[in-house]
Short mmCIF file of C-alpha atoms in Angstrom, two decimals:
data_model
loop_
_atom_site.label_atom_id
_atom_site.label_comp_id
_atom_site.label_asym_id
_atom_site.label_seq_id
_atom_site.Cartn_x
_atom_site.Cartn_y
_atom_site.Cartn_z
CA PHE A 1 40.39 -18.33 -43.85
CA CYS A 2 41.22 -15.12 -45.94
CA CYS A 3 42.11 -13.47 -42.63
CA GLU A 4 44.32 -16.29 -41.35
CA PRO A 5 47.60 -14.35 -40.43
CA MET A 6 49.75 -17.48 -40.95
CA TYR A 7 48.77 -17.71 -44.66
CA HIS A 8 49.81 -14.01 -44.94
CA CYS A 9 53.06 -14.64 -43.27
CA LEU A 10 53.92 -17.61 -45.40
CA ALA A 11 53.93 -15.33 -48.38
CA SER A 12 55.84 -12.33 -46.87
CA ALA A 13 58.32 -14.22 -44.48
CA PRO A 14 58.53 -17.95 -45.58
CA GLU A 15 61.97 -18.31 -43.57
CA GLU A 16 60.11 -17.69 -40.25
CA TRP A 17 57.04 -19.66 -41.02
CA PRO A 18 55.06 -21.01 -39.16
CA THR A 19 54.16 -17.83 -37.27
CA TYR A 20 51.64 -15.10 -37.30
CA TYR A 21 53.63 -12.10 -36.27
CA CYS A 22 54.71 -10.23 -39.41
CA ASP A 23 54.47 -6.85 -40.89
CA ASP A 24 51.71 -7.68 -43.71
CA VAL A 25 49.26 -8.93 -40.92
CA GLU A 26 49.12 -5.65 -38.80
CA ASP A 27 46.02 -4.54 -40.53
CA LEU A 28 44.13 -7.99 -40.37
CA ARG A 29 45.07 -8.77 -36.63
CA TRP A 30 42.10 -6.89 -35.26
CA THR A 31 39.80 -8.46 -37.75
CA TYR A 32 41.11 -11.84 -36.99
CA SER A 33 40.83 -11.55 -33.46
CA ALA A 34 37.04 -10.20 -33.90
CA LEU A 35 36.28 -13.23 -35.96
CA GLY A 36 37.81 -15.50 -33.47
CA LEU A 37 35.78 -13.93 -30.78
CA LEU A 38 32.62 -14.58 -32.57
CA ALA A 39 33.83 -18.19 -33.37
CA MET A 40 34.41 -19.07 -29.61
CA ALA A 41 31.01 -17.50 -28.74
CA VAL A 42 29.25 -19.66 -31.36
CA HIS A 43 31.10 -22.62 -30.04
CA TRP A 44 29.96 -22.40 -26.57
CA PHE A 45 26.38 -21.56 -27.88
CA LEU A 46 26.42 -24.73 -29.31
CA MET A 47 27.27 -26.57 -26.33
CA VAL A 48 23.85 -25.53 -24.95
CA ASP A 49 22.41 -28.62 -26.85
CA LEU A 50 24.07 -30.98 -24.33
CA ALA A 51 21.31 -29.73 -21.92
CA VAL A 52 19.15 -32.34 -23.43
CA PHE A 53 20.80 -34.93 -21.17
CA SER A 54 18.91 -33.43 -18.28
CA THR A 55 15.15 -32.89 -18.65
CA GLY A 56 14.97 -30.15 -15.91
CA LEU A 57 18.04 -28.15 -17.42
CA SER A 58 16.61 -28.57 -20.84
CA ALA A 59 13.33 -27.32 -19.64
CA PHE A 60 14.99 -24.30 -18.08
CA VAL A 61 16.91 -23.52 -21.25
CA LEU A 62 13.70 -23.58 -23.32
CA VAL A 63 12.07 -21.33 -20.74
CA CYS A 64 14.93 -18.77 -20.97
CA ALA A 65 14.45 -18.75 -24.77
CA GLN A 66 10.62 -18.16 -24.41
CA VAL A 67 11.13 -15.19 -21.98
CA LEU A 68 13.51 -13.48 -24.13
CA SER A 69 10.47 -11.61 -25.63
CA GLU A 70 9.91 -9.94 -22.38
CA ILE A 71 13.47 -8.92 -22.03
CA GLY A 72 13.29 -7.42 -25.69
CA ARG A 73 10.42 -5.37 -24.69
CA PHE A 74 12.24 -4.14 -21.59
CA LEU A 75 15.09 -3.15 -23.93
CA VAL A 76 12.74 -1.24 -26.25
CA ALA A 77 11.46 0.76 -23.46
CA LEU A 78 14.86 1.47 -21.87
CA ILE A 79 16.21 2.65 -25.37
CA PHE A 80 13.17 4.97 -25.66
CA LEU A 81 13.85 6.43 -22.26
CA LEU A 82 17.60 6.74 -22.71
CA LEU A 83 17.09 8.73 -25.97
CA THR A 84 14.35 10.87 -24.47
CA PHE A 85 16.20 12.10 -21.33
CA GLY A 86 19.49 12.07 -23.27
CA SER A 87 18.15 14.47 -25.78
CA ALA A 88 16.43 16.52 -23.11
CA ILE A 89 19.63 16.84 -21.14
CA SER A 90 21.85 17.56 -24.02
CA VAL A 91 19.83 20.80 -24.97
CA LEU A 92 19.88 21.94 -21.34
CA GLU A 93 22.49 24.52 -20.72
CA HIS A 94 24.71 23.16 -17.98
CA PRO A 95 28.47 23.00 -17.35
CA TYR A 96 28.31 19.23 -16.57
CA PHE A 97 30.92 17.80 -19.17
CA GLU A 98 30.04 14.08 -18.91
CA MET A 99 26.65 14.94 -20.29
CA ARG A 100 27.63 17.52 -23.05
CA ASP A 101 25.80 15.79 -26.02
CA ILE A 102 23.46 13.07 -26.83
CA PRO A 103 25.79 10.16 -26.92
CA SER A 104 27.58 11.06 -23.78
CA SER A 105 24.18 11.77 -22.14
CA VAL A 106 22.90 8.44 -23.09
CA LEU A 107 26.01 6.52 -22.02
CA CYS A 108 25.90 8.31 -18.45
CA LEU A 109 22.15 7.51 -17.94
CA PHE A 110 22.96 3.93 -19.01
CA SER A 111 25.66 3.77 -16.45
CA ILE A 112 23.38 4.88 -13.84
CA THR A 113 20.81 2.25 -14.87
CA ILE A 114 23.25 -0.70 -14.50
CA LEU A 115 24.85 0.92 -11.50
CA LEU A 116 28.31 1.35 -13.16
CA TYR A 117 28.40 5.25 -12.88
CA GLU A 118 31.38 6.35 -10.87
CA ASP A 119 30.27 10.01 -10.30
CA ASP A 120 28.31 11.29 -7.38
CA TYR A 121 24.87 13.22 -7.35
CA ARG A 122 26.35 15.74 -5.18
CA THR A 123 28.29 17.18 -8.16
CA LEU A 124 24.80 17.89 -9.71
CA MET A 125 23.40 19.92 -6.61
CA GLU A 126 24.38 23.07 -8.37
CA GLU A 127 22.19 22.38 -11.33
CA PRO A 128 18.67 21.65 -10.16
CA ALA A 129 17.19 21.14 -13.49
CA LEU A 130 19.86 18.48 -14.45
CA LEU A 131 19.40 16.78 -11.14
CA THR A 132 15.61 16.73 -11.52
CA ALA A 133 15.89 15.23 -15.05
CA VAL A 134 18.40 12.43 -13.77
CA LEU A 135 16.16 11.61 -10.74
CA LEU A 136 13.05 11.35 -13.11
CA PHE A 137 15.11 8.93 -15.38
CA VAL A 138 16.04 6.75 -12.46
CA LEU A 139 12.58 6.55 -11.20
CA ALA A 140 11.25 5.53 -14.71
CA SER A 141 14.25 3.22 -15.47
CA SER A 142 15.66 1.57 -12.25
CA ILE A 143 12.39 1.61 -10.11
CA LEU A 144 9.52 1.20 -12.82
CA LEU A 145 11.03 -0.64 -15.66
CA MET A 146 13.12 -3.01 -13.54
CA ASN A 147 10.52 -4.15 -11.12
CA LEU A 148 7.96 -4.62 -14.01
CA LEU A 149 10.55 -6.76 -15.87
CA ILE A 150 10.98 -8.87 -12.77
CA ALA A 151 7.20 -9.19 -12.35
CA GLN A 152 6.80 -10.22 -16.20
CA LEU A 153 9.67 -12.80 -15.95
CA ASN A 154 8.14 -14.48 -12.78
CA SER A 155 4.71 -14.66 -14.25
CA SER A 156 5.90 -15.96 -17.69
CA TYR A 157 8.32 -18.49 -15.97
CA VAL A 158 5.59 -20.05 -13.87
CA TYR A 159 2.94 -20.17 -16.82
CA ILE A 160 5.58 -21.39 -19.46
CA TYR A 161 7.32 -24.10 -17.25
CA GLN A 162 4.04 -26.26 -17.07
CA ASP A 163 4.48 -27.23 -20.74
CA MET A 164 8.20 -26.85 -21.05
CA VAL A 165 8.88 -30.22 -19.45
CA GLY A 166 6.96 -31.94 -22.41
CA PHE A 167 8.72 -29.96 -24.84
CA ALA A 168 12.16 -30.78 -23.37
CA ARG A 169 11.23 -34.41 -23.86
CA LEU A 170 10.31 -33.68 -27.46
CA ASN A 171 13.63 -31.70 -27.96
CA ARG A 172 15.53 -34.76 -26.56
CA ALA A 173 13.73 -37.13 -28.92
CA GLN A 174 14.54 -34.77 -31.78
CA LYS A 175 18.22 -34.72 -30.88
CA ILE A 176 18.20 -38.48 -30.75
CA VAL A 177 16.67 -38.78 -34.09
CA GLU A 178 19.32 -36.49 -35.79
CA ALA A 179 21.97 -38.40 -33.91
CA LEU A 180 20.70 -41.69 -35.41
CA SER A 181 20.51 -40.34 -39.00
CA ASN A 182 24.43 -40.03 -38.82
CA PHE A 183 24.95 -43.71 -37.66
CA ASN A 184 25.80 -46.58 -39.97
CA ARG A 185 22.55 -48.28 -41.12
CA ARG A 186 24.25 -51.88 -40.74
CA HIS A 187 25.58 -51.19 -37.49
CA PHE A 188 22.31 -50.00 -36.18
CA SER A 189 20.38 -52.94 -37.66
CA ASN A 190 22.69 -55.29 -35.82
CA PHE A 191 22.25 -53.31 -32.64
CA VAL A 192 18.48 -53.48 -32.77
CA ALA A 193 18.69 -57.20 -33.72
CA SER A 194 20.72 -57.87 -30.56
CA LEU A 195 18.05 -56.35 -28.28
CA GLY A 196 15.71 -59.04 -29.15
CA PHE A 197 12.51 -57.14 -29.66
CA ASP A 198 10.91 -60.03 -31.47
CA GLN A 199 11.20 -62.27 -28.42
CA PRO A 200 8.06 -62.18 -25.98
CA VAL A 201 8.74 -60.63 -22.63
CA GLU A 202 7.83 -62.47 -19.56
CA PHE A 203 5.66 -60.69 -16.95
CA ASN A 204 6.58 -63.19 -14.34
CA GLN A 205 8.29 -66.55 -14.33
CA GLY A 206 6.33 -68.59 -16.70
CA ASP A 207 3.88 -65.80 -17.52
CA VAL A 208 4.84 -65.02 -21.28
CA GLY A 209 3.74 -61.71 -22.44
CA VAL A 210 3.93 -59.74 -25.77
CA ALA A 211 7.10 -58.86 -27.76
CA GLY A 212 8.72 -55.55 -28.38
CA GLY A 213 10.14 -54.45 -25.16
CA LEU A 214 13.09 -55.01 -22.65
CA GLN A 215 12.79 -56.79 -19.34
CA LEU A 216 14.07 -55.10 -16.39
CA THR A 217 13.68 -57.00 -12.89
CA GLU A 218 12.92 -55.13 -9.58
CA PRO A 219 12.28 -56.46 -6.11
CA ALA A 220 8.74 -57.51 -5.47
CA GLY A 221 8.07 -54.93 -2.64
CA ALA A 222 9.31 -52.13 -4.82
CA HIS A 223 6.00 -51.46 -6.39
CA VAL A 224 3.10 -53.32 -4.95
CA VAL A 225 0.17 -53.78 -7.23
CA LEU A 226 -3.00 -54.81 -5.59
CA GLN A 227 -5.03 -55.17 -8.78
CA ASP A 228 -3.68 -56.61 -11.92
CA SER A 229 -4.08 -54.40 -15.11
CA ILE A 230 -3.39 -57.15 -17.50
CA LEU A 231 -6.47 -58.87 -18.89
CA ARG A 232 -5.76 -62.62 -19.10
CA PHE A 233 -7.75 -65.15 -21.22
CA GLY A 234 -7.28 -68.91 -21.52
CA GLY A 235 -6.67 -70.67 -24.80
CA SER A 236 -4.24 -70.17 -27.70
CA CYS A 237 -2.45 -66.88 -28.31
CA SER A 238 -2.62 -67.26 -32.16
CA ALA A 239 -3.08 -63.83 -34.04
CA GLU A 240 -5.53 -65.50 -36.14
CA LEU A 241 -8.14 -66.39 -33.52
CA GLU A 242 -10.67 -63.54 -32.62
CA TRP A 243 -10.46 -61.50 -29.59
CA PRO A 244 -12.27 -62.95 -26.77
CA GLU A 245 -15.46 -61.32 -25.42
CA GLU A 246 -15.05 -59.48 -22.21
CA THR A 247 -18.81 -59.18 -21.23
CA LYS A 248 -18.42 -62.11 -18.88
CA ARG A 249 -15.49 -60.58 -17.16
CA SER A 250 -17.23 -57.10 -17.00
CA GLU A 251 -20.34 -58.68 -15.57
CA ASP A 252 -18.23 -60.46 -12.73
CA LYS A 253 -16.48 -57.32 -12.11
CA ASP A 254 -19.91 -55.47 -11.53
CA GLN A 255 -21.31 -58.11 -9.32
CA LEU A 256 -18.15 -58.15 -7.19
CA GLY A 257 -18.31 -54.32 -7.03
CA LYS A 258 -21.95 -54.54 -5.92
CA VAL A 259 -21.25 -57.14 -3.21
CA GLU A 260 -18.05 -54.87 -2.02
CA SER A 261 -20.19 -51.76 -1.84
CA LEU A 262 -23.10 -53.55 0.12
CA ALA A 263 -20.54 -54.90 2.55
CA LYS A 264 -19.16 -51.50 3.18
CA LYS A 265 -22.47 -50.08 3.88
CA LEU A 266 -23.39 -52.98 6.12
CA LEU A 267 -20.19 -52.41 8.12
CA ARG A 268 -20.67 -48.69 8.32
CA ARG A 269 -24.30 -49.27 9.59
CA VAL A 270 -23.34 -51.82 12.28
CA THR A 271 -20.40 -49.39 13.44
CA GLN A 272 -23.00 -46.46 13.86
CA GLU A 273 -25.41 -48.72 15.66
CA ALA A 274 -22.77 -49.91 18.02
CA LYS A 275 -21.71 -46.36 18.92
CA THR A 276 -25.37 -45.38 19.49
CA ARG A 277 -25.79 -48.30 21.82
CA GLY A 278 -22.87 -47.78 23.58
CA GLY A 279 -23.92 -43.94 24.31
CA ARG A 280 -27.32 -45.02 25.55
CA GLY A 281 -25.93 -47.55 27.94
CA GLY A 282 -23.55 -45.12 29.41
CA SER A 283 -26.46 -42.63 29.95
CA HIS A 284 -28.56 -45.45 31.79
CA LEU A 285 -25.60 -46.46 33.90
CA GLY A 286 -25.03 -42.62 34.88
CA SER A 287 -28.59 -42.21 35.88
CA GLY A 288 -28.63 -45.45 37.85
CA ARG A 289 -25.59 -44.37 39.75
CA GLN A 290 -27.23 -40.94 40.54
CA GLY A 291 -30.52 -42.73 41.68
CA SER A 292 -28.50 -44.92 44.09
CA LYS A 293 -26.59 -41.95 45.54
CA GLU A 294 -29.95 -39.96 46.03
CA ALA A 295 -31.24 -43.02 47.83
CA SER A 296 -28.27 -43.66 50.06
CA SER A 297 -28.22 -39.94 50.95
CA SER A 298 -32.05 -39.72 52.00
CA HIS A 299 -31.80 -43.02 54.23
CA HIS A 300 -28.77 -41.35 55.96
CA ALA A 301 -30.82 -38.45 56.48
CA SER A 302 -33.54 -40.50 57.97
CA GLU A 303 -31.31 -42.36 60.35
CA VAL A 304 -30.03 -38.97 61.69
CA SER A 305 -33.54 -37.70 62.31
CA GLY A 306 -34.34 -40.90 64.19
CA VAL A 307 -31.29 -40.39 66.41
CA GLU A 308 -32.16 -36.79 67.44
CA ASP A 309 -35.76 -37.91 68.32
#
């Protein structure tokens, strides 16, 4: 607030207030605008927390945060190349004004790297040493480092994204807990009481289950369950009673499993025998037909020879 122009204008020109255009704030105007730029950037960075409403988007944000280390290594290598070639070009004797010193050379080389350099390489044709240095820098930065960065980001993304979905859900849970800490305790207690978590939930009509959940209905054909995963026991549901033994149930399951496996083996054997018998019958039928054809041909040949006699 010490850089707010309106406060300074209130002291210097109260008759024109509220305004932030006065002579006393000319020196503070740029500082205030820079602080405003930082404030707006921080505001929009805080909006990234809204990504928790989508698990996929939250996982993508977390992956981007994790791969920043790869980008940091790339920037370190790029800065090293810029300083190396910038220093080398600055000590080279040449008439090229844009690369007259180290800062100018570094700026030109960085512009070439990000494809924002407006000059043409044909202006360097008269300086072979300078042209060679620039081409070597392009080879090391734009071709080597850029492609290496892409490969590292690709491999890191594939490796990290497998676990980021779980971390995204944990991040969502953390944001929910932080939001709940700001709620009124009495209102939140009334909300929890209205959900009825202490009432038993019905698995089906007349099939009363345990408490502590919310019941949602769906069509019977939406998720067909062939084997019930709920273990049911007769008798009272009092918590004071001991948990019933499951040995009898497990023995019944084992016996039914053995019977089912024997039935499958028997069916498989019968099917194989039927296929084998069908193949043999077909071969006998084919040989019988071939024999009848040979007999008829020999009989016809004997009749022809008798006529000739």
